[in-house]
Amino acid sequence: MTIKKLQILSLCMVLVLFVSCQATGDKRIIKLGHGLGITHPVHEAMLFLAKKVEEKSGGKMVVKIYPNQQLGSERELVELLQIGSLGMTKVSSAALEGFAPTMQVFGMPYLFRDDAHQLSVLQGEIGKKLLLDPQKYLLRGLCYYDSGKRSFYTKDKPVETPKDLAGLKIRVMESNTASNMVKSLGGSPTPVSYGELYTALQQGIVDGAENNAPSLYTSKHYEVCKFYSIDEHTALPDVMIVSTKVWESLNEQEQQWLQEAADESATYEYKIWAEATEESLNELRKAGVTISYPDKEPFRAAVESMYSDLKVQQPEIYKIVEEIRAVK
């Protein structure tokens, strides 16, 4: 069999595997893939979503969840949604910016004044509009999940000031905004898939990464990185998205069931996220991780140029920044 025929056969097998939304008798099944582990609070929220869909539909509609990158990396899952080969996924707004440019606004460092400000933005008109912006790219946002605030964790020394990032290779998501932020702070941004990050840290491919406390704990990256410096540079929400091809295949009642279940799962996720953050910090301390709280002002000052550049290079995105800052 030629290589070309093998490639075609492999593609066919993949397409058979990723039947995104199928009807079995009177039951409609939607596949949801994501990259997180089963102990992560966001996975728990997705289980809650699936439970609510089944309850609301009386068992006529089922969401089947595939965690741990079983169906691909974050970027691969989004691409599968675009061709309709997968129904739903949870994606960081940072990773989504490669598909829906307006989402990059969430990656701007120190964008929100506090948690209340962020929640007002996400639940208000700006947040709702941004959820629907990806539709032109065959993706529809259903809801936001809290993903806390991202901070640096490193192997050999804490990051107390931006100068401490000099010469360090820091893992970032496939996000230009995240890369620019690390560069502005003096580090060397290195894109690595979340599922490959543990090994990359072990092997020295990267010297550290940046994420929230629950992700640091559930990923076990703390086994390699013993310093967690809570500078809280970004507050990137996660986004639950559905393939527009799948969404449009649902009737009005099914769409309502799915949207209501997503909204209720978001409320549930915000509650358990706060609990998981506190628990994760406690467990990290028990595991010997040194947790520090550096002064944020030097970090804010170092990334301020990103806003000046954005105003000149992407005025349409900067306009969203101004709208967000104006929210009371």
PDB file of N, CA and C in Angstrom, residues 154-156 167-171 188 190 192 196-209 224-225:
ATOM      1  N   THR A 154       8.639  28.019  38.280  1.00  0.00           N
ATOM      2  CA  THR A 154       9.965  27.774  37.723  1.00  0.00           C
ATOM      3  C   THR A 154      10.699  26.677  38.481  1.00  0.00           C
ATOM      4  N   LYS A 155      11.757  26.159  37.858  1.00  0.00           N
ATOM      5  CA  LYS A 155      12.489  25.019  38.417  1.00  0.00           C
ATOM      6  C   LYS A 155      13.568  25.427  39.416  1.00  0.00           C
ATOM      7  N   ASP A 156      14.344  26.451  39.095  1.00  0.00           N
ATOM      8  CA  ASP A 156      15.576  26.709  39.831  1.00  0.00           C
ATOM      9  C   ASP A 156      15.575  27.933  40.735  1.00  0.00           C
ATOM     10  N   GLY A 167      16.870  35.191  30.397  1.00  0.00           N
ATOM     11  CA  GLY A 167      17.551  33.942  30.060  1.00  0.00           C
ATOM     12  C   GLY A 167      16.723  32.694  30.287  1.00  0.00           C
ATOM     13  N   LEU A 168      15.490  32.841  30.823  1.00  0.00           N
ATOM     14  CA  LEU A 168      14.647  31.665  31.095  1.00  0.00           C
ATOM     15  C   LEU A 168      13.715  31.373  29.926  1.00  0.00           C
ATOM     16  N   LYS A 169      13.622  30.097  29.571  1.00  0.00           N
ATOM     17  CA  LYS A 169      12.671  29.661  28.552  1.00  0.00           C
ATOM     18  C   LYS A 169      11.357  29.343  29.272  1.00  0.00           C
ATOM     19  N   ILE A 170      10.336  30.114  28.968  1.00  0.00           N
ATOM     20  CA  ILE A 170       9.041  29.977  29.646  1.00  0.00           C
ATOM     21  C   ILE A 170       8.017  29.423  28.671  1.00  0.00           C
ATOM     22  N   ARG A 171       7.403  28.325  29.064  1.00  0.00           N
ATOM     23  CA  ARG A 171       6.367  27.739  28.219  1.00  0.00           C
ATOM     24  C   ARG A 171       5.169  28.675  28.122  1.00  0.00           C
ATOM     25  N   SER A 188      12.114  34.207  27.540  1.00  0.00           N
ATOM     26  CA  SER A 188      12.098  33.654  26.191  1.00  0.00           C
ATOM     27  C   SER A 188      10.882  32.740  26.039  1.00  0.00           C
ATOM     28  N   THR A 190       8.342  30.008  24.846  1.00  0.00           N
ATOM     29  CA  THR A 190       8.516  28.741  24.134  1.00  0.00           C
ATOM     30  C   THR A 190       7.187  27.989  24.092  1.00  0.00           C
ATOM     31  N   VAL A 192       4.640  25.148  23.948  1.00  0.00           N
ATOM     32  CA  VAL A 192       4.660  23.701  24.184  1.00  0.00           C
ATOM     33  C   VAL A 192       3.224  23.273  24.471  1.00  0.00           C
ATOM     34  N   GLU A 196       2.392  17.923  26.820  1.00  0.00           N
ATOM     35  CA  GLU A 196       3.820  17.602  26.715  1.00  0.00           C
ATOM     36  C   GLU A 196       4.672  18.417  27.687  1.00  0.00           C
ATOM     37  N   LEU A 197       4.019  19.280  28.481  1.00  0.00           N
ATOM     38  CA  LEU A 197       4.770  20.223  29.303  1.00  0.00           C
ATOM     39  C   LEU A 197       5.546  19.558  30.433  1.00  0.00           C
ATOM     40  N   TYR A 198       4.978  18.550  31.077  1.00  0.00           N
ATOM     41  CA  TYR A 198       5.677  17.888  32.192  1.00  0.00           C
ATOM     42  C   TYR A 198       7.043  17.376  31.708  1.00  0.00           C
ATOM     43  N   THR A 199       7.035  16.683  30.586  1.00  0.00           N
ATOM     44  CA  THR A 199       8.277  16.136  30.035  1.00  0.00           C
ATOM     45  C   THR A 199       9.233  17.257  29.619  1.00  0.00           C
ATOM     46  N   ALA A 200       8.671  18.335  29.045  1.00  0.00           N
ATOM     47  CA  ALA A 200       9.506  19.462  28.620  1.00  0.00           C
ATOM     48  C   ALA A 200      10.204  20.112  29.809  1.00  0.00           C
ATOM     49  N   LEU A 201       9.511  20.170  30.949  1.00  0.00           N
ATOM     50  CA  LEU A 201      10.113  20.709  32.171  1.00  0.00           C
ATOM     51  C   LEU A 201      11.194  19.763  32.691  1.00  0.00           C
ATOM     52  N   GLN A 202      10.889  18.483  32.702  1.00  0.00           N
ATOM     53  CA  GLN A 202      11.862  17.487  33.177  1.00  0.00           C
ATOM     54  C   GLN A 202      13.147  17.515  32.362  1.00  0.00           C
ATOM     55  N   GLN A 203      12.999  17.620  31.052  1.00  0.00           N
ATOM     56  CA  GLN A 203      14.147  17.519  30.154  1.00  0.00           C
ATOM     57  C   GLN A 203      14.874  18.844  29.939  1.00  0.00           C
ATOM     58  N   GLY A 204      14.353  19.907  30.541  1.00  0.00           N
ATOM     59  CA  GLY A 204      15.011  21.198  30.407  1.00  0.00           C
ATOM     60  C   GLY A 204      14.734  21.915  29.102  1.00  0.00           C
ATOM     61  N   ILE A 205      13.736  21.452  28.365  1.00  0.00           N
ATOM     62  CA  ILE A 205      13.347  22.152  27.139  1.00  0.00           C
ATOM     63  C   ILE A 205      12.826  23.540  27.495  1.00  0.00           C
ATOM     64  N   VAL A 206      12.144  23.624  28.642  1.00  0.00           N
ATOM     65  CA  VAL A 206      11.745  24.917  29.202  1.00  0.00           C
ATOM     66  C   VAL A 206      12.177  24.959  30.669  1.00  0.00           C
ATOM     67  N   ASP A 207      12.356  26.179  31.181  1.00  0.00           N
ATOM     68  CA  ASP A 207      12.778  26.372  32.570  1.00  0.00           C
ATOM     69  C   ASP A 207      11.602  26.639  33.498  1.00  0.00           C
ATOM     70  N   GLY A 208      10.447  26.895  32.908  1.00  0.00           N
ATOM     71  CA  GLY A 208       9.277  27.189  33.716  1.00  0.00           C
ATOM     72  C   GLY A 208       8.068  27.395  32.829  1.00  0.00           C
ATOM     73  N   ALA A 209       6.968  27.772  33.463  1.00  0.00           N
ATOM     74  CA  ALA A 209       5.720  27.993  32.741  1.00  0.00           C
ATOM     75  C   ALA A 209       4.900  29.013  33.512  1.00  0.00           C
ATOM     76  N   VAL A 224       8.334  19.058  39.484  1.00  0.00           N
ATOM     77  CA  VAL A 224       9.538  19.536  38.806  1.00  0.00           C
ATOM     78  C   VAL A 224       9.831  20.994  39.189  1.00  0.00           C
ATOM     79  N   CYS A 225       8.793  21.801  39.267  1.00  0.00           N
ATOM     80  CA  CYS A 225       8.945  23.230  39.559  1.00  0.00           C
ATOM     81  C   CYS A 225       8.598  23.508  41.021  1.00  0.00           C
TER      82      CYS A 225
END
